[in-house]
Amino acid sequence: MSVESKKLKYNEISEKISAYRLALTTLNWDSSTIAPKKGASYRNKMAALLSGELFSIQTSDEYIALIDDLSKETLDDVTAREIRLIKNNLDKARYIPKEVFIEYAQLTRDAENVWEKARDDHDYEPFKPYLKKLIEMTKKVISYRKDDRPVYDQLIDDFETGITLADYDVFFKKLKEEIVPFLHKIIDKKIPEPTWLTRDVPIEQQRKVVDILMEYLNYDKESGYIGESAHPFSSHFSIHDNRVTVRYHQDMFTSSIFALIHEVGHATYNGQVDEDYQGRAIADSMTYGMHESQSRLYENMVGRSRAFWSSIYPKVQSVVDALHDVTLDDFILGINHVALSLIRIEADELTYPLHIMVRYEIEQGLFDGTYDVEGLDQVWSDKYEEYLGIRPPHNGLGILQDIHWSGGAFGYFPTYALGSAYSAQWMMAMQKDIDVDHCLENNDFRAVNEWLKQHVHRHGGVYEPNELLFAVTGENFNPQYYVDYLKDKYSKLYDINE
Amino acid sequence: MSVESKKLKYNEISEKISAYRLALTTLNWDSSTIAPKKGASYRNKMAALLSGELFSIQTSDEYIALIDDLSKETLDDVTAREIRLIKNNLDKARYIPKEVFIEYAQLTRDAENVWEKARDDHDYEPFKPYLKKLIEMTKKVISYRKDDRPVYDQLIDDFETGITLADYDVFFKKLKEEIVPFLHKIIDKKIPEPTWLTRDVPIEQQRKVVDILMEYLNYDKESGYIGESAHPFSSHFSIHDNRVTVRYHQDMFTSSIFALIHEVGHATYNGQVDEDYQGRAIADSMTYGMHESQSRLYENMVGRSRAFWSSIYPKVQSVVDALHDVTLDDFILGINHVALSLIRIEADELTYPLHIMVRYEIEQGLFDGTYDVEGLDQVWSDKYEEYLGIRPPHNGLGILQDIHWSGGAFGYFPTYALGSAYSAQWMMAMQKDIDVDHCLENNDFRAVNEWLKQHVHRHGGVYEPNELLFAVTGENFNPQYYVDYLKDKYSKLYDINE
């Protein structure tokens, strides 16, 4: 077969894969938003069947041979990158014996069930042997790869290509040395949470705030949609169809708002990818960290800034009764309130990366032998006490709070912190080109979107994080921007001399 | 292969087919309700690809051989019926040369485009040659079947198995002899349309009416959902997931309501099929006429009755300002108002079947040579004048009003009238077992649903219409019930002595 025929064949299969992915995305969106409960079991079974069809295509001899073939050809940069991504994933999976894969899949299913009960019972003991097995099994699965690096290094690389353990070590060391003591100065001030944050805000009023925000953020309803779901998420259907969901909390309305801004960040990223990549894997193969860098830039760097709210706060105040006596200054302080923080997903911007640091240190220790599952709940609690100034009252609010490990996702957590850190670096670069505060104050969010489109979004997954960071900011990932940003922002908010 | 292995294989492929159908249903629902506009072109392309995958499975040599094999085996009744249905469709399609099929598909695509413009221009001429070709091509496609019956007889049978041209002739003759003169008596009374019917009703108030209706009809939100779309429809996802849509017209709120009740009829039918048929073709292979018999029973026989509204009208009146001065009697008269009627889809219950009669007579004449496409618009207009007492002012409101013929759907229209006629026969049987009016007046719609479930719904597509009608009502399709029902109802409403 000529290289042209191979490419045609590759495009044909890729399109078919995209069709299955769109169907599964649609089924999943439907299922998480409006689908009636009683249809769930049939729907899930059918979705699993379709996933199986997709899996068959992606693991067919024909497809694998084609990818191997094409990886040896000279191709345009984008196709070459796409083939490399697919081949890397194939290479990771192809030598795993089927029975090992099945054993691993079964283990994670069982472990998730055990974890869920353990969390509800606040009891680490039943989960402990599963955590042990999960680590052993992960090591075993990884051992089939033709890759000599230590297991955790490989896992880290799986979730964020090109970012190494050494990079993370530098990053988290900075957080530990600079942010932990800084946080404790704030904690020592014992500033109570503003009471207006938990005032009742009727859903109807929250919907009006959402309308104001969507207009401000230029989130276009002709290529987007705002659904409702138990947990907010964003869903990529195609470049011109990126949806988000919101969950309205009557007694925590700001939480709903910032979750939504976060998801709009993800949706805008996917929606501003170069149209030429429509339907190709490259359109949607950004790393976790890169994706999170956009959602967090929206949610925190921009969304919790004074400049952002200064232009729309009067409108928002006019539709939310509970804000009638809350000044813009009060509002900005409230949405940036730093609290003693036990639960990652409820953490404020400053404490969030420290939650991740705990998990990173523990994961690293589990794989290099520093820690064992025995007594790990105490290690967790000790670290929380040391870094975050609070000790979990029980393991349900401690080591058992996240689902990730029960699914075998080791090395995933760090990308959450990385996203925030990247976003500070993007922000720094953006501010060199445009006056971000001025744009925000003048209702010109389009300029922010446009900068991100030109420098980040349009490339989709064409570049690795460090490639793109270097091209745009002139250096590889550098966590100093993030640390400086956090200290600068919170020093001003909490009147702390650094 | 043993018969058991064949059945296993058949079940396996059937399940896969169901998975694709669910995916396509979900994509279609999404697309018709909330999906953002700008994603349409990509979404349609991917949906077409998935349809192609499904088509490949259903036309694979393996599947066809399996169906042929199984059709010779002794099977349980339900599986035998399912195989017979599939084999019938295969037999209709298998001898059509591929190039003929492609030519036909291309013709209908072109014809639909031409029809749309012709309708908008009120100009029959450009559509005329396409209509001619459509008839020729339909004859050609049908000619490959091993079936000696006249073409229109076969088409009629395609859309409603077991109902023959002779049956339809009897049916429409009755309508012509009894309903046409009856209608003219009503028209002669020149009763004006009540003005409240077109009063403005805010969507918020209409939603409250919908809530009242859904509760009354026992439409369960745990296995249903009410979406919004440009044209109301119902969508069958599975036995426990049957959704409907509504379109709110601010100035025609009763039209929204009755369209919704109609769709709930369809949804309830699909939702009350025997759970054992879940995921099988038999669960959803009722004929068009049978399905329509349920939706029209809900919409008209029940939904426009005094008994239905007597128990909920006070509630409805309390949420709709525009009804403040409308008594229950006024309301019943208004929702059953008989008007001079040009447009089929806006027709009232009494004139509706006469719209179908016009189309039936013309279709029949086109296939037996009585009519030619030349001058057919005048034939149409003459028939409207004779039967419905009104002549279309132009062909856009005349022969060009429906999309069906442009898509090659000849023989489909009659099922619309058949549905109403069946429903009168079901109603008669139901009234022998339960006091329907009493149930409706006492907010016991469950009894109606339960009767329909036991006698009709639970069987899904296991029986042909006449088989089920005979089993339940003791006779085959008999249009006299329908004619009697219409004359009885409208005699009382319009005070006519018959």
Coordinates of C-alpha atoms in Angstrom, one line a residue, chain B:
Chain B
M1 CA -24.6 -25.0 13.9
S2 CA -27.3 -26.3 16.2
V3 CA -30.6 -24.3 16.5
E4 CA -29.5 -23.3 20.0
S5 CA -26.2 -21.8 18.7
K6 CA -28.1 -20.1 15.9
K7 CA -30.4 -18.5 18.4
L8 CA -27.5 -17.4 20.6
K9 CA -25.8 -15.9 17.6
Y10 CA -29.0 -14.2 16.6
N11 CA -29.5 -12.8 20.1
E12 CA -25.9 -11.5 20.1
I13 CA -26.3 -9.7 16.8
S14 CA -29.8 -8.4 17.8
E15 CA -28.3 -6.9 21.0
K16 CA -25.6 -5.2 18.9
I17 CA -28.3 -3.8 16.6
S18 CA -30.2 -2.5 19.6
A19 CA -27.1 -0.7 20.8
Y20 CA -26.7 1.1 17.5
R21 CA -30.4 2.0 17.5
L22 CA -30.2 3.4 21.0
A23 CA -27.2 5.5 20.0
L24 CA -29.0 6.8 17.0
T25 CA -32.2 7.5 18.9
T26 CA -30.2 9.4 21.5
L27 CA -28.3 11.4 18.8
N28 CA -31.6 12.2 17.1
W29 CA -33.3 13.2 20.4
D30 CA -30.4 15.4 21.3
S31 CA -30.3 16.9 17.8
S32 CA -34.1 17.7 17.8
T33 CA -34.1 19.1 21.3
I34 CA -31.1 20.9 22.8
A35 CA -28.0 20.3 20.6
P36 CA -26.3 23.6 19.6
K37 CA -26.9 24.6 15.9
K38 CA -23.4 25.0 14.9
G39 CA -22.5 21.4 15.7
A40 CA -25.2 20.1 13.4
S41 CA -23.1 19.4 10.3
Y42 CA -20.4 17.3 12.1
R43 CA -23.1 15.6 14.2
N44 CA -25.1 14.6 11.1
K45 CA -22.1 13.3 9.4
M46 CA -21.1 11.1 12.4
A47 CA -24.7 9.9 12.8
A48 CA -24.7 8.9 9.1
L49 CA -21.5 7.0 9.7
L50 CA -23.1 5.1 12.6
S51 CA -26.2 4.4 10.5
G52 CA -23.9 3.0 7.9
E53 CA -22.3 0.7 10.5
L54 CA -25.8 -0.5 11.6
F55 CA -26.7 -1.0 7.9
S56 CA -23.6 -3.2 7.4
I57 CA -24.6 -5.4 10.2
Q58 CA -28.1 -5.8 9.1
T59 CA -27.1 -6.6 5.5
S60 CA -24.1 -8.7 6.3
D61 CA -24.0 -12.2 4.7
E62 CA -23.7 -13.7 8.2
Y63 CA -26.9 -12.0 9.4
I64 CA -28.9 -12.7 6.3
A65 CA -27.9 -16.4 6.3
L66 CA -28.8 -16.6 9.9
I67 CA -32.3 -15.2 9.4
D68 CA -32.9 -17.5 6.4
D69 CA -31.7 -20.4 8.5
L70 CA -33.8 -19.5 11.5
S71 CA -36.9 -18.9 9.4
K72 CA -36.8 -22.7 8.7
E73 CA -36.5 -23.7 12.3
T74 CA -39.2 -24.4 14.9
L75 CA -39.0 -21.5 17.3
D76 CA -41.1 -20.1 20.1
D77 CA -43.9 -17.9 18.9
V78 CA -42.3 -14.6 19.7
T79 CA -39.0 -15.4 18.1
A80 CA -40.7 -16.9 15.1
R81 CA -42.7 -13.7 14.7
E82 CA -39.6 -11.6 15.0
I83 CA -37.7 -13.6 12.5
R84 CA -40.7 -13.5 10.1
L85 CA -40.8 -9.7 10.4
I86 CA -37.1 -9.4 9.7
K87 CA -37.2 -11.9 6.8
N88 CA -40.2 -10.1 5.2
N89 CA -38.2 -6.9 5.1
L90 CA -35.1 -8.7 3.8
D91 CA -37.2 -10.4 1.1
K92 CA -38.5 -7.0 0.0
A93 CA -35.1 -5.6 -0.3
R94 CA -32.7 -8.4 -1.2
Y95 CA -33.4 -8.6 -5.0
I96 CA -33.2 -4.9 -5.6
P97 CA -30.0 -4.2 -7.6
K98 CA -27.7 -1.9 -5.7
E99 CA -27.7 0.7 -8.5
V100 CA -31.5 0.8 -8.5
F101 CA -31.5 1.4 -4.8
I102 CA -28.9 4.2 -5.1
E103 CA -30.9 5.8 -7.9
Y104 CA -34.0 5.7 -5.8
A105 CA -32.3 7.2 -2.8
Q106 CA -30.9 10.0 -4.9
L107 CA -34.3 10.7 -6.5
T108 CA -36.0 11.1 -3.1
R109 CA -33.2 13.4 -1.9
D110 CA -33.6 15.6 -5.0
A111 CA -37.4 15.4 -4.9
E112 CA -37.5 16.6 -1.3
N113 CA -35.4 19.6 -2.2
V114 CA -37.6 20.4 -5.2
W115 CA -40.7 19.9 -3.2
E116 CA -39.6 22.2 -0.4
K117 CA -39.0 25.1 -2.9
A118 CA -42.2 24.3 -4.9
R119 CA -44.3 24.4 -1.7
D120 CA -42.8 27.7 -0.7
D121 CA -43.4 29.1 -4.2
H122 CA -46.9 27.6 -4.3
D123 CA -46.0 26.1 -7.6
Y124 CA -46.9 22.5 -8.5
E125 CA -45.1 22.6 -11.9
P126 CA -41.5 22.0 -10.9
F127 CA -42.6 19.1 -8.6
K128 CA -44.8 17.4 -11.1
P129 CA -42.0 15.6 -13.1
Y130 CA -40.5 14.4 -9.8
L131 CA -43.8 13.0 -8.6
K132 CA -44.0 11.2 -11.9
K133 CA -40.5 9.8 -11.6
L134 CA -41.2 8.9 -7.9
I135 CA -44.2 6.8 -9.0
E136 CA -42.3 5.1 -11.8
M137 CA -39.3 4.4 -9.6
T138 CA -41.5 3.1 -6.8
K139 CA -43.0 0.7 -9.3
K140 CA -39.6 -0.4 -10.4
V141 CA -38.3 -1.0 -6.9
I142 CA -41.3 -3.0 -6.0
S143 CA -41.1 -5.0 -9.2
Y144 CA -38.0 -6.9 -7.9
R145 CA -40.0 -8.5 -5.1
K146 CA -41.3 -12.0 -5.7
D147 CA -44.9 -10.7 -5.1
D148 CA -47.6 -10.6 -7.8
R149 CA -50.0 -8.2 -6.1
P150 CA -50.6 -4.8 -7.6
V151 CA -48.0 -2.2 -6.5
Y152 CA -50.3 -0.1 -4.3
D153 CA -51.6 -3.2 -2.6
Q154 CA -48.1 -4.0 -1.7
L155 CA -47.3 -0.5 -0.5
I156 CA -50.4 -0.5 1.7
D157 CA -49.3 -3.8 3.2
D158 CA -45.8 -2.5 3.8
F159 CA -47.2 0.2 6.1
E160 CA -49.9 -1.8 7.8
T161 CA -49.5 -5.6 7.5
G162 CA -52.7 -7.5 6.9
I163 CA -54.9 -4.5 6.1
T164 CA -55.8 -4.7 2.4
L165 CA -56.9 -2.2 -0.2
A166 CA -60.4 -3.8 0.1
D167 CA -60.4 -3.0 3.8
Y168 CA -59.5 0.6 3.1
D169 CA -62.1 0.8 0.3
V170 CA -64.8 -0.2 2.7
F171 CA -63.5 2.2 5.3
F172 CA -63.2 5.3 3.1
K173 CA -66.5 4.5 1.4
K174 CA -68.2 4.7 4.8
L175 CA -66.4 8.0 5.6
K176 CA -67.5 9.4 2.2
E177 CA -71.1 8.3 2.6
E178 CA -71.7 9.0 6.2
I179 CA -69.1 11.6 7.4
V180 CA -69.0 13.9 4.4
P181 CA -72.7 14.8 4.5
F182 CA -72.6 14.9 8.3
L183 CA -69.7 17.4 8.2
H184 CA -71.6 19.6 5.8
K185 CA -74.5 19.9 8.2
I186 CA -72.0 21.2 10.8
I187 CA -70.4 23.5 8.3
D188 CA -73.7 24.9 7.3
K189 CA -74.3 26.0 10.9
K190 CA -71.4 28.5 10.5
I191 CA -70.5 28.4 14.1
P192 CA -67.6 30.8 14.7
E193 CA -64.4 29.7 16.5
P194 CA -64.5 30.7 20.2
T195 CA -62.2 33.6 20.6
W196 CA -60.6 32.3 23.8
L197 CA -58.8 29.6 21.8
T198 CA -56.3 32.1 20.5
R199 CA -55.8 34.1 23.7
D200 CA -52.3 34.6 24.8
V201 CA -51.2 32.1 27.4
P202 CA -47.7 32.6 28.9
I203 CA -45.4 29.6 28.6
E204 CA -45.0 29.5 32.4
Q205 CA -48.8 28.9 32.7
Q206 CA -48.7 26.3 29.9
R207 CA -46.0 24.4 31.8
K208 CA -48.2 24.2 34.8
V209 CA -51.0 22.7 32.7
V210 CA -48.5 20.2 31.4
D211 CA -47.6 19.2 35.0
I212 CA -51.3 18.7 35.8
L213 CA -51.8 16.6 32.7
M214 CA -48.7 14.4 33.3
E215 CA -49.8 13.6 36.8
Y216 CA -53.3 12.9 35.6
L217 CA -52.1 10.7 32.8
N218 CA -49.7 8.8 35.1
Y219 CA -46.7 9.7 32.9
D220 CA -43.9 8.8 35.2
K221 CA -40.9 11.1 35.1
E222 CA -38.7 8.3 36.3
S223 CA -39.2 6.6 33.0
G224 CA -40.0 9.6 30.9
Y225 CA -39.0 13.2 30.2
I226 CA -40.7 16.2 28.5
G227 CA -38.4 18.1 26.2
E228 CA -39.0 20.9 23.8
S229 CA -38.6 20.8 20.0
A230 CA -39.8 22.5 16.9
H231 CA -42.3 19.7 16.2
P232 CA -43.6 17.5 19.0
F233 CA -42.6 13.9 18.8
S234 CA -42.2 10.9 21.1
S235 CA -39.0 8.9 21.3
H236 CA -38.6 5.3 22.4
F237 CA -35.2 4.6 24.1
S238 CA -36.2 1.5 25.9
I239 CA -39.2 0.1 27.7
H240 CA -38.3 2.2 30.8
D241 CA -37.3 5.3 28.9
N242 CA -39.9 6.9 26.6
R243 CA -39.8 10.6 26.2
V244 CA -42.0 13.2 24.6
T245 CA -41.5 16.7 23.4
V246 CA -43.8 19.7 23.4
R247 CA -43.8 22.9 21.5
Y248 CA -45.4 25.8 23.3
H249 CA -47.5 28.1 21.1
Q250 CA -48.3 31.3 23.1
D251 CA -51.3 32.0 21.0
M252 CA -52.6 28.4 20.5
F253 CA -52.1 26.8 23.9
T254 CA -54.7 24.0 23.4
S255 CA -52.8 22.9 20.3
S256 CA -49.6 22.4 22.4
I257 CA -51.6 20.5 25.0
F258 CA -53.3 18.0 22.6
A259 CA -50.1 17.4 20.7
L260 CA -48.5 16.5 24.0
I261 CA -51.3 14.2 25.1
H262 CA -50.9 12.5 21.7
E263 CA -47.2 11.9 22.2
V264 CA -47.8 10.6 25.7
G265 CA -50.1 8.0 24.1
H266 CA -47.2 6.8 22.0
A267 CA -44.9 6.9 24.9
T268 CA -47.2 4.9 27.2
Y269 CA -47.7 2.3 24.5
N270 CA -43.9 1.7 24.3
G271 CA -43.6 1.9 28.1
Q272 CA -46.1 -0.8 28.8
V273 CA -44.6 -3.5 26.6
D274 CA -43.8 -6.7 28.3
E275 CA -40.4 -6.4 29.9
D276 CA -39.3 -9.7 28.5
Y277 CA -39.1 -8.1 25.1
Q278 CA -36.6 -5.5 26.3
G279 CA -33.9 -4.9 23.6
R280 CA -35.7 -7.1 21.1
A281 CA -37.1 -5.9 17.7
I282 CA -40.5 -7.2 18.8
A283 CA -40.7 -4.6 21.6
D284 CA -41.0 -1.8 19.0
S285 CA -42.4 -3.3 15.8
M286 CA -46.0 -2.3 16.1
T287 CA -47.5 -1.1 12.9
Y288 CA -48.0 2.6 12.2
G289 CA -51.7 2.3 12.5
M290 CA -51.5 0.5 15.8
H291 CA -49.2 3.1 17.3
E292 CA -51.4 5.9 16.0
S293 CA -54.5 4.1 17.5
Q294 CA -53.0 4.7 20.9
S295 CA -51.9 8.3 20.4
R296 CA -55.3 9.2 19.0
L297 CA -57.2 7.4 21.7
Y298 CA -55.3 9.5 24.2
E299 CA -55.6 12.7 22.3
N300 CA -59.1 12.5 21.0
M301 CA -61.4 9.8 22.4
V302 CA -60.2 10.4 25.9
G303 CA -58.3 13.7 25.8
R304 CA -61.1 15.7 24.2
S305 CA -63.9 14.1 26.3
R306 CA -65.9 15.9 28.9
A307 CA -65.2 13.2 31.5
F308 CA -61.4 13.7 31.1
W309 CA -61.6 17.5 31.7
S310 CA -64.3 17.4 34.3
S311 CA -61.9 16.2 37.0
I312 CA -59.0 18.5 36.2
Y313 CA -60.5 21.6 34.6
P314 CA -60.8 23.5 37.8
K315 CA -57.1 23.0 38.4
V316 CA -56.2 24.0 34.9
Q317 CA -58.5 27.0 35.0
S318 CA -56.7 28.2 38.2
V319 CA -53.3 28.3 36.5
V320 CA -54.4 29.7 33.1
D321 CA -55.6 33.3 33.3
A322 CA -57.0 33.2 29.8
L323 CA -59.6 30.6 30.9
H324 CA -61.0 32.8 33.8
D325 CA -64.3 33.3 32.0
V326 CA -64.4 30.0 30.1
T327 CA -66.8 27.4 31.6
L328 CA -66.1 23.7 31.3
D329 CA -68.9 23.5 28.6
D330 CA -67.3 26.3 26.6
F331 CA -63.9 24.5 26.9
I332 CA -65.2 21.2 25.7
L333 CA -66.9 22.9 22.7
G334 CA -63.8 24.9 21.9
I335 CA -61.4 21.9 21.9
N336 CA -63.8 20.1 19.6
H337 CA -64.5 23.0 17.3
V338 CA -65.1 21.9 13.7
A339 CA -63.7 24.3 11.2
L340 CA -63.3 24.7 7.5
S341 CA -60.1 22.7 7.1
L342 CA -57.3 23.1 4.6
I343 CA -54.3 21.8 6.4
R344 CA -54.1 18.2 7.5
I345 CA -51.9 18.7 10.5
E346 CA -54.1 21.4 11.9
A347 CA -57.4 19.6 11.3
D348 CA -59.9 18.8 14.0
E349 CA -61.0 15.3 14.9
L350 CA -63.9 15.1 12.5
T351 CA -62.3 16.5 9.4
Y352 CA -59.0 14.8 9.8
P353 CA -59.9 11.4 8.2
L354 CA -61.3 13.3 5.2
H355 CA -57.9 14.8 4.6
I356 CA -56.6 11.3 4.5
M357 CA -59.3 10.1 2.2
V358 CA -58.3 12.7 -0.4
R359 CA -54.7 11.4 -0.3
Y360 CA -55.8 7.8 -0.4
E361 CA -58.0 8.3 -3.5
I362 CA -55.3 10.2 -5.3
E363 CA -52.6 7.6 -4.4
Q364 CA -54.8 4.8 -5.5
G365 CA -55.6 6.5 -8.7
L366 CA -52.0 7.3 -9.5
F367 CA -51.0 3.7 -9.2
D368 CA -54.0 2.2 -11.0
G369 CA -53.9 4.7 -13.8
T370 CA -57.0 6.7 -13.0
Y371 CA -54.9 9.8 -12.4
D372 CA -51.8 11.2 -13.9
V373 CA -49.5 13.8 -12.4
E374 CA -50.8 16.2 -15.1
G375 CA -53.5 18.3 -13.6
L376 CA -53.3 16.5 -10.3
D377 CA -53.4 19.7 -8.4
Q378 CA -56.8 20.4 -9.7
V379 CA -58.0 16.9 -8.8
W380 CA -56.7 17.6 -5.2
S381 CA -58.5 21.0 -5.0
D382 CA -61.7 19.5 -6.4
K383 CA -61.8 16.8 -3.8
Y384 CA -61.2 19.3 -1.0
E385 CA -64.1 21.4 -2.3
E386 CA -66.3 18.4 -2.5
Y387 CA -65.4 16.6 0.8
L388 CA -64.2 19.4 3.1
G389 CA -66.2 22.3 1.6
I390 CA -63.1 24.5 1.0
R391 CA -60.9 25.0 -2.0
P392 CA -57.2 25.7 -1.5
P393 CA -56.3 29.3 -2.5
H394 CA -53.0 27.9 -3.9
N395 CA -51.1 24.7 -4.3
G396 CA -48.8 25.4 -1.3
L397 CA -51.9 24.9 0.9
G398 CA -53.1 22.2 -1.5
I399 CA -51.3 19.3 -3.1
L400 CA -47.9 20.5 -1.9
Q401 CA -48.6 20.7 1.8
D402 CA -47.1 17.3 2.9
I403 CA -43.5 16.1 2.6
H404 CA -44.5 12.4 2.3
W405 CA -44.7 11.8 -1.4
S406 CA -41.4 13.6 -2.1
G407 CA -39.8 11.0 0.1
G408 CA -41.4 8.2 -1.8
A409 CA -43.8 7.3 1.0
F410 CA -46.9 6.2 -0.9
G411 CA -49.4 4.1 1.2
Y412 CA -48.4 5.7 4.5
F413 CA -51.1 8.3 4.8
P414 CA -54.0 5.8 5.1
T415 CA -52.5 4.5 8.4
Y416 CA -53.1 7.9 10.0
A417 CA -56.9 7.5 9.5
L418 CA -56.7 3.9 10.4
G419 CA -55.2 4.7 13.7
S420 CA -58.3 6.8 14.7
A421 CA -60.6 4.1 13.4
Y422 CA -58.8 1.4 15.4
S423 CA -59.0 3.5 18.5
A424 CA -62.8 3.6 18.3
Q425 CA -62.8 -0.2 18.2
W426 CA -60.5 -0.4 21.2
M427 CA -62.6 2.2 23.1
M428 CA -65.7 0.1 22.5
A429 CA -64.0 -3.0 23.9
M430 CA -62.6 -1.1 26.9
Q431 CA -66.0 0.3 27.7
K432 CA -67.4 -3.2 28.0
D433 CA -64.9 -4.0 30.7
I434 CA -64.6 -0.7 32.6
D435 CA -66.6 2.5 33.0
V436 CA -64.2 4.8 31.2
D437 CA -66.0 8.0 31.9
H438 CA -66.3 7.1 35.5
C439 CA -62.6 6.4 35.7
L440 CA -61.7 9.7 34.0
E441 CA -64.1 11.7 36.2
N442 CA -62.6 10.2 39.2
N443 CA -59.0 10.9 38.4
D444 CA -58.3 7.2 37.8
F445 CA -56.5 7.2 34.5
R446 CA -54.5 4.3 35.8
A447 CA -57.4 2.0 35.1
V448 CA -57.4 3.1 31.4
N449 CA -53.6 2.6 31.2
E450 CA -54.0 -0.8 32.8
W451 CA -56.7 -2.0 30.4
L452 CA -54.6 -0.9 27.4
K453 CA -51.6 -2.6 28.9
Q454 CA -53.3 -5.9 29.4
H455 CA -55.1 -5.9 26.1
V456 CA -52.8 -4.0 23.7
H457 CA -49.6 -2.5 25.0
R458 CA -47.9 -5.5 26.6
H459 CA -47.8 -7.4 23.3
G460 CA -45.5 -5.0 21.6
G461 CA -45.3 -6.1 17.9
V462 CA -46.1 -9.7 18.6
Y463 CA -49.5 -9.6 16.8
E464 CA -50.6 -8.2 13.5
P465 CA -53.4 -5.6 13.9
N466 CA -56.2 -7.9 12.8
E467 CA -54.9 -10.7 15.1
L468 CA -55.0 -8.4 18.1
L469 CA -58.3 -6.7 17.2
F470 CA -59.9 -10.1 16.8
A471 CA -58.5 -11.5 20.0
V472 CA -59.6 -8.4 22.0
T473 CA -62.7 -7.2 20.3
G474 CA -64.0 -10.4 18.8
E475 CA -63.8 -9.1 15.2
N476 CA -61.3 -7.8 12.6
F477 CA -61.0 -4.2 11.9
N478 CA -64.5 -2.7 11.6
P479 CA -64.7 1.0 10.7
Q480 CA -68.4 1.2 11.8
Y481 CA -67.3 1.9 15.4
Y482 CA -65.4 4.9 14.3
V483 CA -68.2 6.3 12.1
D484 CA -70.7 5.8 14.9
Y485 CA -68.4 7.4 17.4
L486 CA -67.8 10.5 15.3
K487 CA -71.5 11.0 14.5
D488 CA -72.6 10.4 18.1
K489 CA -70.0 12.7 19.6
Y490 CA -70.5 15.6 17.1
S491 CA -74.3 15.2 17.0
K492 CA -74.4 15.9 20.7
L493 CA -71.9 18.7 20.5
Y494 CA -73.5 20.4 17.6
D495 CA -77.1 19.5 18.4
I496 CA -77.7 17.6 15.1
N497 CA -80.4 15.1 14.6
E498 CA -79.2 12.0 12.9

